[in-house]
Tab-separated table of C-alpha atoms and ligand atoms in Angstrom:
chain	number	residue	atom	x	y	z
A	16	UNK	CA	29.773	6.127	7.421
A	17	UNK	CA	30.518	9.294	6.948
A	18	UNK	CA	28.323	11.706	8.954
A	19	UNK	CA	27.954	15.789	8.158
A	20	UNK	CA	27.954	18.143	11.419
A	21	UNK	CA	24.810	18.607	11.832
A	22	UNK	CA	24.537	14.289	11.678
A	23	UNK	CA	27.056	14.130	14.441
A	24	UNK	CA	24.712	16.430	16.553
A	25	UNK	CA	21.529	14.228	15.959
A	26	UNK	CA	24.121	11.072	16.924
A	27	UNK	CA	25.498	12.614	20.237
A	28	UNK	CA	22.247	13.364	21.972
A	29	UNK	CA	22.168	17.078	21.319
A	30	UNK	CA	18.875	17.061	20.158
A	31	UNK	CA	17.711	14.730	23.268
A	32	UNK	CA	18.320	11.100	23.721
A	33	UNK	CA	15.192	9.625	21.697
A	34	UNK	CA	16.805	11.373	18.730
A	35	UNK	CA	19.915	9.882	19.805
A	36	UNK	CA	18.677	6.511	20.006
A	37	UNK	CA	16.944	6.847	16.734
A	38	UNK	CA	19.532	7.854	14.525
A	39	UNK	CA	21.857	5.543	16.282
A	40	UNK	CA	19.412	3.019	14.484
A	41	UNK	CA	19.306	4.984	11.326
A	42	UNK	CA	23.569	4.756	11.427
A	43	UNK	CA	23.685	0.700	12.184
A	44	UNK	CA	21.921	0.246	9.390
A	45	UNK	CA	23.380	2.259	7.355
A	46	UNK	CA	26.854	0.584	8.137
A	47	UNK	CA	25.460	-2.815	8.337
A	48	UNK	CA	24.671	-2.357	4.177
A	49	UNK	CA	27.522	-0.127	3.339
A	50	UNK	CA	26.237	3.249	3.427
A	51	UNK	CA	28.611	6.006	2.733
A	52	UNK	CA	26.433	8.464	3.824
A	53	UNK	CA	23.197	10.225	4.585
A	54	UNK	CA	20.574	11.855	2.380
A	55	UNK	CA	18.357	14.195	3.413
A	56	UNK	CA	14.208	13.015	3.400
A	57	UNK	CA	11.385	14.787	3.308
A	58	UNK	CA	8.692	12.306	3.117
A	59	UNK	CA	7.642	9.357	4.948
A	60	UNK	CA	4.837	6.811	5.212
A	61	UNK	CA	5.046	4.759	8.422
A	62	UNK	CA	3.166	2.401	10.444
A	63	UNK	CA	3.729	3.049	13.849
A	64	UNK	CA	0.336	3.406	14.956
A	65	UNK	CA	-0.880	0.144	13.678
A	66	UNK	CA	-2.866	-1.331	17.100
A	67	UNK	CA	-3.392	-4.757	15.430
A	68	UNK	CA	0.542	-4.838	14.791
A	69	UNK	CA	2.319	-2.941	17.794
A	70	UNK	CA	-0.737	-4.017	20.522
A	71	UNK	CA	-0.347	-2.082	23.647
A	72	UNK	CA	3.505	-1.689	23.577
A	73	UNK	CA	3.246	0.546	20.541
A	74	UNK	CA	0.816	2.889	22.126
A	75	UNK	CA	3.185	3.652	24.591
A	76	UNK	CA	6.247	4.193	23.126
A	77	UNK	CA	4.336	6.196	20.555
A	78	UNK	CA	2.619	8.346	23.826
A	79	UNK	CA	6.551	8.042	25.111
A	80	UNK	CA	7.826	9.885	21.813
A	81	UNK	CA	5.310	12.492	21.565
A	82	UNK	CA	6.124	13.138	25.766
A	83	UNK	CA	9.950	14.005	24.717
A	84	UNK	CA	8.031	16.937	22.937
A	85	UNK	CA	10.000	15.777	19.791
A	86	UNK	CA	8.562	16.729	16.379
A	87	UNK	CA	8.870	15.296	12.442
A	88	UNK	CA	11.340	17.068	10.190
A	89	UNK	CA	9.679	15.172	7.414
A	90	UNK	CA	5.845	15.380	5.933
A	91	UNK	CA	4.941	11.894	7.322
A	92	UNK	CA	1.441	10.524	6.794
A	93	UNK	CA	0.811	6.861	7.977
A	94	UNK	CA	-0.609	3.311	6.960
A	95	UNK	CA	-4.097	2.381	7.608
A	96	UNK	CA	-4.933	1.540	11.498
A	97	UNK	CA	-7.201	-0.728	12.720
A	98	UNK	CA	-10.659	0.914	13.299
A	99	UNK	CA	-12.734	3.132	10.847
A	100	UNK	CA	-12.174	6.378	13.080
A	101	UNK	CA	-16.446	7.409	12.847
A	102	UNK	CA	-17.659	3.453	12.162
A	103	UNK	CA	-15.805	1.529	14.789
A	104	UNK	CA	-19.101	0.264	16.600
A	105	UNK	CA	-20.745	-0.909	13.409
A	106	UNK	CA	-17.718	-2.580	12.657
A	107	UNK	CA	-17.491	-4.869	15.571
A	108	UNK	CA	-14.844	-3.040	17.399
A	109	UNK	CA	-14.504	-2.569	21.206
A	110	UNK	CA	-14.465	0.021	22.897
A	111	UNK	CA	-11.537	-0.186	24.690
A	112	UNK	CA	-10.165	-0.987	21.162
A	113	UNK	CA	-11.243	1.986	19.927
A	114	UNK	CA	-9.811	3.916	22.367
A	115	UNK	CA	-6.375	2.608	22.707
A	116	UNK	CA	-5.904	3.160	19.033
A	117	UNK	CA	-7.254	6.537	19.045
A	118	UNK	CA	-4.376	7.056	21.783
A	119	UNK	CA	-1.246	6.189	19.351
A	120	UNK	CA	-3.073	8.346	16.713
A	121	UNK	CA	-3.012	11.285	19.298
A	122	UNK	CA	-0.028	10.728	19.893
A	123	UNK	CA	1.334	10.822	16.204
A	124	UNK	CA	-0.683	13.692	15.212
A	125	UNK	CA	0.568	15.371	18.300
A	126	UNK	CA	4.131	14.851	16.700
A	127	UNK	CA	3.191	16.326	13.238
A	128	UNK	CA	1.882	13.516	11.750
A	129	UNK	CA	-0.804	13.534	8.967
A	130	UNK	CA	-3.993	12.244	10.315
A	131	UNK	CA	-5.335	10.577	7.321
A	132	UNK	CA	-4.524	6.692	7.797
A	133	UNK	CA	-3.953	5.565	4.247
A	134	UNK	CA	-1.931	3.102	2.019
A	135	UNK	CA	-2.105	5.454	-0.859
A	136	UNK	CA	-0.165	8.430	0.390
A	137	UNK	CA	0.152	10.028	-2.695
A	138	UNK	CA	-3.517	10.992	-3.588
A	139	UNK	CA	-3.336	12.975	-0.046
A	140	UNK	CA	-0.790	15.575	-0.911
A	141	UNK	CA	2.378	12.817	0.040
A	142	UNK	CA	4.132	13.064	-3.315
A	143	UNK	CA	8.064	13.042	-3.732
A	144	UNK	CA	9.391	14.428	-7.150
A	145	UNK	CA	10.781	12.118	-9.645
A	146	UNK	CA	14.497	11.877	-7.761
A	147	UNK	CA	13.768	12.582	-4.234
A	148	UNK	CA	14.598	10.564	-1.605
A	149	UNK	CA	11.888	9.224	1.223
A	150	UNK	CA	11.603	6.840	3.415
A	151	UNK	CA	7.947	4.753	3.549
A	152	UNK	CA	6.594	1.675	4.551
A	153	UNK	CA	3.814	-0.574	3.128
A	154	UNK	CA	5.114	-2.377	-0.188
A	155	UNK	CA	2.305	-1.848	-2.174
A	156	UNK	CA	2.985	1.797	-1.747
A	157	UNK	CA	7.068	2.111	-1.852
A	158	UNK	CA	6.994	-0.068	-5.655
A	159	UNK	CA	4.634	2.803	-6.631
A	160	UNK	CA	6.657	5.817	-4.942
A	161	UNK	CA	9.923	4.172	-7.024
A	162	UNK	CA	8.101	3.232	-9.707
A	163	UNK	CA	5.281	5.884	-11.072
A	164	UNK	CA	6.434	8.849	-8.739
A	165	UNK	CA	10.048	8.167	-9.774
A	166	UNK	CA	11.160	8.690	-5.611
A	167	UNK	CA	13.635	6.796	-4.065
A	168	UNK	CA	12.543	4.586	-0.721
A	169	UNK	CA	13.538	1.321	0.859
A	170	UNK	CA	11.233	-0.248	1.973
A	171	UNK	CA	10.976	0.223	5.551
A	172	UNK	CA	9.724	-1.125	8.513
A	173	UNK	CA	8.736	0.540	11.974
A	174	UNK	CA	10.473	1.293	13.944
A	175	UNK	CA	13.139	2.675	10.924
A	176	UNK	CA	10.945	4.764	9.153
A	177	UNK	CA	9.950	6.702	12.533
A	178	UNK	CA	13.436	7.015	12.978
A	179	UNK	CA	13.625	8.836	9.652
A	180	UNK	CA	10.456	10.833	10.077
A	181	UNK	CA	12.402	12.550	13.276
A	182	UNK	CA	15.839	12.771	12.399
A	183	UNK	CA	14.869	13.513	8.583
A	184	UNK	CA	17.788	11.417	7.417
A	185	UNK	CA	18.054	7.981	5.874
A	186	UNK	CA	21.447	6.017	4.955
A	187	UNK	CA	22.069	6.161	1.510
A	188	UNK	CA	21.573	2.389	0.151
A	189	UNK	CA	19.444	0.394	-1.894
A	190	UNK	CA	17.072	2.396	-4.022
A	191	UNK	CA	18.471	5.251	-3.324
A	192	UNK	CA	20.988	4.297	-5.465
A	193	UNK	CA	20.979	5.147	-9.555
A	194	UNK	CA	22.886	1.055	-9.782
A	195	UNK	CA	20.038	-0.631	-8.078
A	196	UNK	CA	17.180	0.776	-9.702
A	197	UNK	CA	18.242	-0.509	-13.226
A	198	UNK	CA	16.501	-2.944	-14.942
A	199	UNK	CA	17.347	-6.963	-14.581
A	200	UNK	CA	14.669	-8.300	-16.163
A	201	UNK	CA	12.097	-7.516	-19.457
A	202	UNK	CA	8.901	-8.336	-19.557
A	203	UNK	CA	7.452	-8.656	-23.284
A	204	UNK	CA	3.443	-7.939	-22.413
A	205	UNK	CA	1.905	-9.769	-25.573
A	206	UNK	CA	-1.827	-9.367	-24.626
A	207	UNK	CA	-4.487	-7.201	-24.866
A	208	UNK	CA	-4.600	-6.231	-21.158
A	209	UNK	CA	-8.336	-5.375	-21.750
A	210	UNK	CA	-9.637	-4.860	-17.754
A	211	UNK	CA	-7.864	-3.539	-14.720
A	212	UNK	CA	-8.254	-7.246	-13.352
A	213	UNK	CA	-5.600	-8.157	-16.004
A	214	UNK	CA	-2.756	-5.659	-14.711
A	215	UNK	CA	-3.747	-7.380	-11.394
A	216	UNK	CA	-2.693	-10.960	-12.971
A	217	UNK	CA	0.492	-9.291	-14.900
A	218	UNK	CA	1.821	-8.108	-11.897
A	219	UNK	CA	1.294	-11.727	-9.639
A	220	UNK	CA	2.204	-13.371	-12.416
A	221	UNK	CA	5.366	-11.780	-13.372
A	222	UNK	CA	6.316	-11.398	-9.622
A	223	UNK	CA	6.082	-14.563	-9.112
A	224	UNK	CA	8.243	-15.720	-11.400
A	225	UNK	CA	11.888	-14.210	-10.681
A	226	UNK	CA	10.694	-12.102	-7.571
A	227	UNK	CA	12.692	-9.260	-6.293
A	228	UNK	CA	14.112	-8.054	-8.858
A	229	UNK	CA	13.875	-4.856	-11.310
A	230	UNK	CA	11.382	-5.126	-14.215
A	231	UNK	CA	11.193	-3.780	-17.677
A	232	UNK	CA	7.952	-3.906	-19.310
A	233	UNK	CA	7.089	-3.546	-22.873
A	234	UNK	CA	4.065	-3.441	-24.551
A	235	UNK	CA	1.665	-1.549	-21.906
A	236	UNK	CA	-0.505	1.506	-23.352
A	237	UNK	CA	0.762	4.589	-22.809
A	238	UNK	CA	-3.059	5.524	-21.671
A	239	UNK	CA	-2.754	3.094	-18.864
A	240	UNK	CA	-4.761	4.374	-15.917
A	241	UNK	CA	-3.154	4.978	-12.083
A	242	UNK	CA	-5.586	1.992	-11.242
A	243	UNK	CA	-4.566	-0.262	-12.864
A	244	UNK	CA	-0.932	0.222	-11.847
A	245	UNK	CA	-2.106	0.646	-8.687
A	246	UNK	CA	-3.268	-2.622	-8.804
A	247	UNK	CA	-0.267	-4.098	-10.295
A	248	UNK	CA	2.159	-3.073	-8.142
A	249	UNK	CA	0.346	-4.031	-5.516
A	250	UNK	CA	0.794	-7.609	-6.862
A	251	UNK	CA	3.926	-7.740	-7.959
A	252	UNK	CA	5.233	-6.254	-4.245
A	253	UNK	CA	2.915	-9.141	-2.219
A	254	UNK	CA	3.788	-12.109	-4.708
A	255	UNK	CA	6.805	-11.338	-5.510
A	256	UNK	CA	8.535	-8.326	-3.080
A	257	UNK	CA	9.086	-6.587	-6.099
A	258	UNK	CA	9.922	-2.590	-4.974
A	259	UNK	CA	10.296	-1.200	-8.527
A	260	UNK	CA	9.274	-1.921	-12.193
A	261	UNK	CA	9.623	0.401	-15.199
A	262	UNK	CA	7.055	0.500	-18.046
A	263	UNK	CA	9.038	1.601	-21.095
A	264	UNK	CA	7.170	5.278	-22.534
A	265	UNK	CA	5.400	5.420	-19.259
A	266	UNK	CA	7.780	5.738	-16.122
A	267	UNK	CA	9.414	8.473	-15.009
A	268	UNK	CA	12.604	6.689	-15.451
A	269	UNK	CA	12.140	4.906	-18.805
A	270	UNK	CA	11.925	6.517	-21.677
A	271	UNK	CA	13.455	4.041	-23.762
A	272	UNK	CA	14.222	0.422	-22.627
A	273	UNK	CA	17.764	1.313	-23.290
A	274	UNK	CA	17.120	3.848	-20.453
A	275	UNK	CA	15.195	1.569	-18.165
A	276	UNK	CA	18.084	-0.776	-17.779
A	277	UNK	CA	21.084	2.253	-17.871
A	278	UNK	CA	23.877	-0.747	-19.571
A	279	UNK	CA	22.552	-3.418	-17.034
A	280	UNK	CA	22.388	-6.565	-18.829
A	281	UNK	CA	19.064	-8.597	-19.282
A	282	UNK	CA	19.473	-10.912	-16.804
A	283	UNK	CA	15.653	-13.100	-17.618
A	284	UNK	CA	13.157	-12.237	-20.694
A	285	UNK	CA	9.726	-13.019	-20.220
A	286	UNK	CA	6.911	-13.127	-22.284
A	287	UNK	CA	3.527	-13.003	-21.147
A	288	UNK	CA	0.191	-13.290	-23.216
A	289	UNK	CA	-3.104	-14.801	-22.299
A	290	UNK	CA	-2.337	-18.313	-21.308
A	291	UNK	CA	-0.115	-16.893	-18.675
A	292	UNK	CA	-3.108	-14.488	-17.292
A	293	UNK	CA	-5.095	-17.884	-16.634
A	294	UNK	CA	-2.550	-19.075	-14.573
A	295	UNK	CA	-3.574	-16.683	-11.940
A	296	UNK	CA	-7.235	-16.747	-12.202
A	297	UNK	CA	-7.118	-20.552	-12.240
A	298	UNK	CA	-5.654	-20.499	-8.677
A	299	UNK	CA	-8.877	-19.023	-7.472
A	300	UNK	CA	-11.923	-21.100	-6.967
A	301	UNK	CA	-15.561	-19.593	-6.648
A	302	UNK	CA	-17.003	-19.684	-3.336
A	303	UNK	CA	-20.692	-20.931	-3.460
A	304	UNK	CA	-22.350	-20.291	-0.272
A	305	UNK	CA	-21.732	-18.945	3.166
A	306	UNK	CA	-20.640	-15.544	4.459
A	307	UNK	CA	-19.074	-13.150	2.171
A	308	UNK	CA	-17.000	-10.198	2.551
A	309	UNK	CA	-16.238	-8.163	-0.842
A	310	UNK	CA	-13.496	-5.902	-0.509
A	311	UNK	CA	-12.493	-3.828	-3.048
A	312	UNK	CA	-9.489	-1.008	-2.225
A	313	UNK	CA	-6.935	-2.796	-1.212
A	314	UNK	CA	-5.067	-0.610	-1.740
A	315	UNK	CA	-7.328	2.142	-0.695
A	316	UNK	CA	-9.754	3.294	-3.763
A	317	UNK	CA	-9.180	6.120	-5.271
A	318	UNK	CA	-11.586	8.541	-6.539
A	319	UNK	CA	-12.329	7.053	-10.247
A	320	UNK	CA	-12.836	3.776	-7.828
A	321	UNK	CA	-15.173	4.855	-5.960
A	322	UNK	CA	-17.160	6.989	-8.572
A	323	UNK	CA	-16.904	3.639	-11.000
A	324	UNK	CA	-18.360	1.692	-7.667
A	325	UNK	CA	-21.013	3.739	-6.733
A	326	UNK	CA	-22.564	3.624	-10.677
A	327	UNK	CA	-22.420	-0.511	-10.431
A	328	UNK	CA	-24.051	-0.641	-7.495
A	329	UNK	CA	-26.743	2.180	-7.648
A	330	UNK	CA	-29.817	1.217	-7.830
A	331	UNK	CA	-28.947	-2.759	-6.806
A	332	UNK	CA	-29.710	-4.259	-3.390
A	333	UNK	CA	-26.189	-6.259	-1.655
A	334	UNK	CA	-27.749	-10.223	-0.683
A	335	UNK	CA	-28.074	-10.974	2.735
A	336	UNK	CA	-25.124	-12.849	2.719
A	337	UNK	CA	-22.994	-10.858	1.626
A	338	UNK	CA	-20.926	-7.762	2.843
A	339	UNK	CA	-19.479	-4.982	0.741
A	340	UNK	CA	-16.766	-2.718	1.839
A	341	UNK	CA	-14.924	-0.297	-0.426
A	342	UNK	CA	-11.624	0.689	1.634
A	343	UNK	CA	-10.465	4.283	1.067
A	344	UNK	CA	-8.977	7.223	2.810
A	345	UNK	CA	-10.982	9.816	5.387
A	346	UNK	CA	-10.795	12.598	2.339
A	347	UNK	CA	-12.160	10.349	-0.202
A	348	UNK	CA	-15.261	9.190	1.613
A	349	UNK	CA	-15.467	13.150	2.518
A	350	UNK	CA	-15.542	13.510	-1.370
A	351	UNK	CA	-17.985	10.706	-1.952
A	352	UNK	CA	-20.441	11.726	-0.392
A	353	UNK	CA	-20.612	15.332	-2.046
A	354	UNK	CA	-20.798	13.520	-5.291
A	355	UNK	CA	-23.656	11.076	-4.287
A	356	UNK	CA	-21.256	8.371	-4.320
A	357	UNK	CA	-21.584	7.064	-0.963
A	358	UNK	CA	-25.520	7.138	-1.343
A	359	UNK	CA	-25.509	4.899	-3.974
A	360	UNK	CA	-23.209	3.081	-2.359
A	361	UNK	CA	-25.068	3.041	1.169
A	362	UNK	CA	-28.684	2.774	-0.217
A	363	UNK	CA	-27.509	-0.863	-2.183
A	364	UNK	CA	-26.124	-2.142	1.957
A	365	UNK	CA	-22.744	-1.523	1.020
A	366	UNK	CA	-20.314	1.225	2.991
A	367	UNK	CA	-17.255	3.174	2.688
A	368	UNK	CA	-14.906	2.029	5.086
A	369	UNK	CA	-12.170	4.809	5.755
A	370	UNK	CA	-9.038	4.586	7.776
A	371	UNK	CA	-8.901	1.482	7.898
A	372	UNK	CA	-7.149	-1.711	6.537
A	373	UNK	CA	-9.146	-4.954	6.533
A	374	UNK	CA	-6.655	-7.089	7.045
A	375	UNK	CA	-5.028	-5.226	9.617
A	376	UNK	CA	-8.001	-5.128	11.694
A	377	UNK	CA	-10.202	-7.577	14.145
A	378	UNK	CA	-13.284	-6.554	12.235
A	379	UNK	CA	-12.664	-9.663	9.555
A	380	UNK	CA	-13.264	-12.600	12.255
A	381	UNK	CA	-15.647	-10.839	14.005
A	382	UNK	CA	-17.798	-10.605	11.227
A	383	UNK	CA	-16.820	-14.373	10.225
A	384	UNK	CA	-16.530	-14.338	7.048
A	385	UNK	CA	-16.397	-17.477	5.487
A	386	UNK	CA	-15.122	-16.263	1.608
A	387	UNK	CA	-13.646	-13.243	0.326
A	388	UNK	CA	-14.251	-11.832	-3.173
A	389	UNK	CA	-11.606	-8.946	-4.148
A	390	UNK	CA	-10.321	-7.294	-7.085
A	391	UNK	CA	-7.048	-6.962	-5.162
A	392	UNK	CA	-4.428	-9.705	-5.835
A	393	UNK	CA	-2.690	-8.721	-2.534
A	394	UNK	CA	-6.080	-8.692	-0.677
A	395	UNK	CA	-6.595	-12.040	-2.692
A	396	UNK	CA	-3.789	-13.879	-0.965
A	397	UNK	CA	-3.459	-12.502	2.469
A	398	UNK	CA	-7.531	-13.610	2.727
A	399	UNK	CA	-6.376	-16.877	1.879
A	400	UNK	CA	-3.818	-16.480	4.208
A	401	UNK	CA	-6.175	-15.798	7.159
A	402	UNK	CA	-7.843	-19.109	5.889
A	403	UNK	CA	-10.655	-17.773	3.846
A	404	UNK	CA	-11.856	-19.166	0.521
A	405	UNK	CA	-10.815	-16.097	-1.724
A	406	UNK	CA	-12.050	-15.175	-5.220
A	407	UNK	CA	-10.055	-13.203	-7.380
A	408	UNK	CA	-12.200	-10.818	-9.913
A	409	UNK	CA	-12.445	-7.951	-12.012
A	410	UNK	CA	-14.443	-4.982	-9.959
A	411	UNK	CA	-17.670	-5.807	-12.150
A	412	UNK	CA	-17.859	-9.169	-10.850
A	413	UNK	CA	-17.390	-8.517	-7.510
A	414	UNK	CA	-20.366	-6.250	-7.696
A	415	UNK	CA	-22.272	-8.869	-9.476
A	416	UNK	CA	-20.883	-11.445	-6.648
A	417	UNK	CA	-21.825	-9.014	-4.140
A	418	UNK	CA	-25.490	-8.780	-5.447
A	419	UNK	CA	-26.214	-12.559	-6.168
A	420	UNK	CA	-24.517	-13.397	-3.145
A	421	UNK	CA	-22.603	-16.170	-5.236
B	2	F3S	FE1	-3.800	-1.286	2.270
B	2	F3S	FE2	-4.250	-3.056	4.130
B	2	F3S	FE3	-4.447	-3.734	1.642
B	2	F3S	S1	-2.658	-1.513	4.145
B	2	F3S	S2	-2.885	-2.499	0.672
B	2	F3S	S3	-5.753	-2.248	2.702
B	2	F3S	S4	-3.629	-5.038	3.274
């Protein structure tokens, strides 16, 4: 690959050996795909503080980083981690826990991380321009960044996207490349897609069809909200590992679906009306009795979630058997509750988790749930993953599920 100066520096241990080390990394992989060079980043979204991933090991090597006195070049904010920073105890979290993840977060802040812990970057201030390269993690997040934002990412992995976050440099492959971000397949959308619940089955649907590959849609409304394509892409990256769509009139990059697919050829046409929809609610049963968890925000909520929530629920009492979490970021809950929000939310026995990812987190056996009711396609399958009965609804039902306990 061919490196710039100031690349060679970062390479020969100049800037201290960590740096060394990590773009050492940053070059391997670069050659090992064919990069001909590096691009310049100034956004990430990592998950190296993660205790339920890295355990113990990626404490330290976080605390080992921050000790080299080494700081980011890029604006880097970070995946949810496993506790809710203020709610830990309530949540069935040690101690100990606690504490050791509260060390790696130290650590990163101490670095110039962001400390909000969040799989929806973009609603707290990390937002790449339409054409700029960055380098994040989570794949709910980077199909959004390439899609909506119009950014460039691969989707990375710890310890990579550290790596980037330091040296501020990624190898130039993949989706940072105008060839591989051209559509391969269209997607004729011959439905009324009349809830959010039904951008949720588009994009599991369609991902799981022809999986990772570049989608065209056609036929979604111009007025289509950020939740709902929040939701979608979050499908279409878990069932499919889909990292970039284009909506024809919508996307940054798709004006016309001449445009979208830039003289690619249509390699698949699909077409997708109601019949197809109930292919993905039929796969999830109803779970009758037992212990519930319903999760909605995953990803995180954002603030039309949570205001949309909190007017369901106010007023109504949660059953006994059931808990309800709504997942969102530090700032939103902030914001919640100087709307009410979280009051209504509270006062029915539901709560605001923040920081946190569910799934990512010991709190879900400790509370045993026995069934999980979501919104969330992703959440829908990695609950049944974790060998939980999982319901897949619209947000009105779960409230309704969440009330009647059934
Ligand atoms: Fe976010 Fe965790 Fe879901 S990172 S997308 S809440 S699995």
């Amino acid at each position: 690959m061919k490196l710039t100066q100031d690349e060679k520096d970062l390479l020969s241990g100049k800037k201290g050996e960590i740096v060394a080390k990590l773009m050492d990394l940053l070059v391997k992989m670069g050659d090992a795909r064919g990069a001909e060079e590096m691009v310049d980043v100034y956004s990430v979204h990592a998950s190296t503080v993660i205790l339920e991933f890295t355990g113990y090991p990626g404490v330290e090597l976080m605390e080992e980083v921050r000790d080299t006195g080494v700081k980011f070049k890029a604006f880097t904010t970070v995946d949810p981690i496993s506790i809710d920073i203020e709610d830990w105890k309530t949540l069935g979290l040690s101690k100990d826990y606690a504490e050791l993840q509260l060390r790696s977060v130290k650590a990163f802040g101490e670095c110039g991380g962001v400390g909000e812990y969040t799989c929806t970057p973009w609603l707290v201030g990390n937002v790449p321009r339409r054409g700029q390269h960055a380098a994040w993690v989570e794949t709910s997040a980077v199909i959004f960044a390439n899609s909506m934002l119009g950014a460039r990412t691969n989707r990375h992995v710890d310890p990579s996207a550290l790596a980037v976050a330091i040296c501020g440099k990624t190898p130039k492959y993949g989706f940072h490349l105008d060839e591989n971000r051209r559509g391969e397949v269209l997607v004729e959308v011959k439905t009324e897609l009349a809830e959010i619940i039904d951008y949720t089955a588009l994009g599991a649907y369609v991902a799981s069809k022809f999986g990772p590959k570049v989608y065209v849609f056609e036929g979604i409304p111009q007025g289509v909200t950020m939740e709902s394509l929040i939701r979608m892409s979050s499908a279409m990256s878990t069932w499919g590992n889909v990292a970039m769509y284009h909506i024809v009139g919508v996307t940054p990059d798709a004006p016309t679906r001449e445009a979208a697919f830039g003289g690619n050829k249509i390699q698949e046409h699909l077409v997708v009306g109601r019949n197809e929809l109930n292919t993905i609610y039929d796969q999830f049963p109803r779970a009758k009795k037992g212990k519930k968890l319903v999760v909605i925000g995953c990803p995180h909520c954002t603030l039309v979630d949570l205001q949309k929530i909190a007017r369901l629920i106010d007023g109504k009492k949660v059953h006994e058997s059931v808990d309800f979490w709504a997942l969102s970021s530090r700032t939103n809950k902030i914001l919640a509750r100087q709307n009410g929000w979280l009051q209504s939310i509270e006062k029915a026995g539901g709560r605001i988790v923040a920081d946190m990812c569910w799934f990512c987190s010991p709190s879900l056996d400790f509370f045993k749930f026995e069934s999980v009711a979501t919104d969330s396609a992703k959440a829908a399958i990695t609950a049944r993953q974790r060998k939980r009965v999982s319901t897949l609804a619209s947000t009105e039902d779960c409230i309704d599920i969440a009330i009647k306990g059934e």
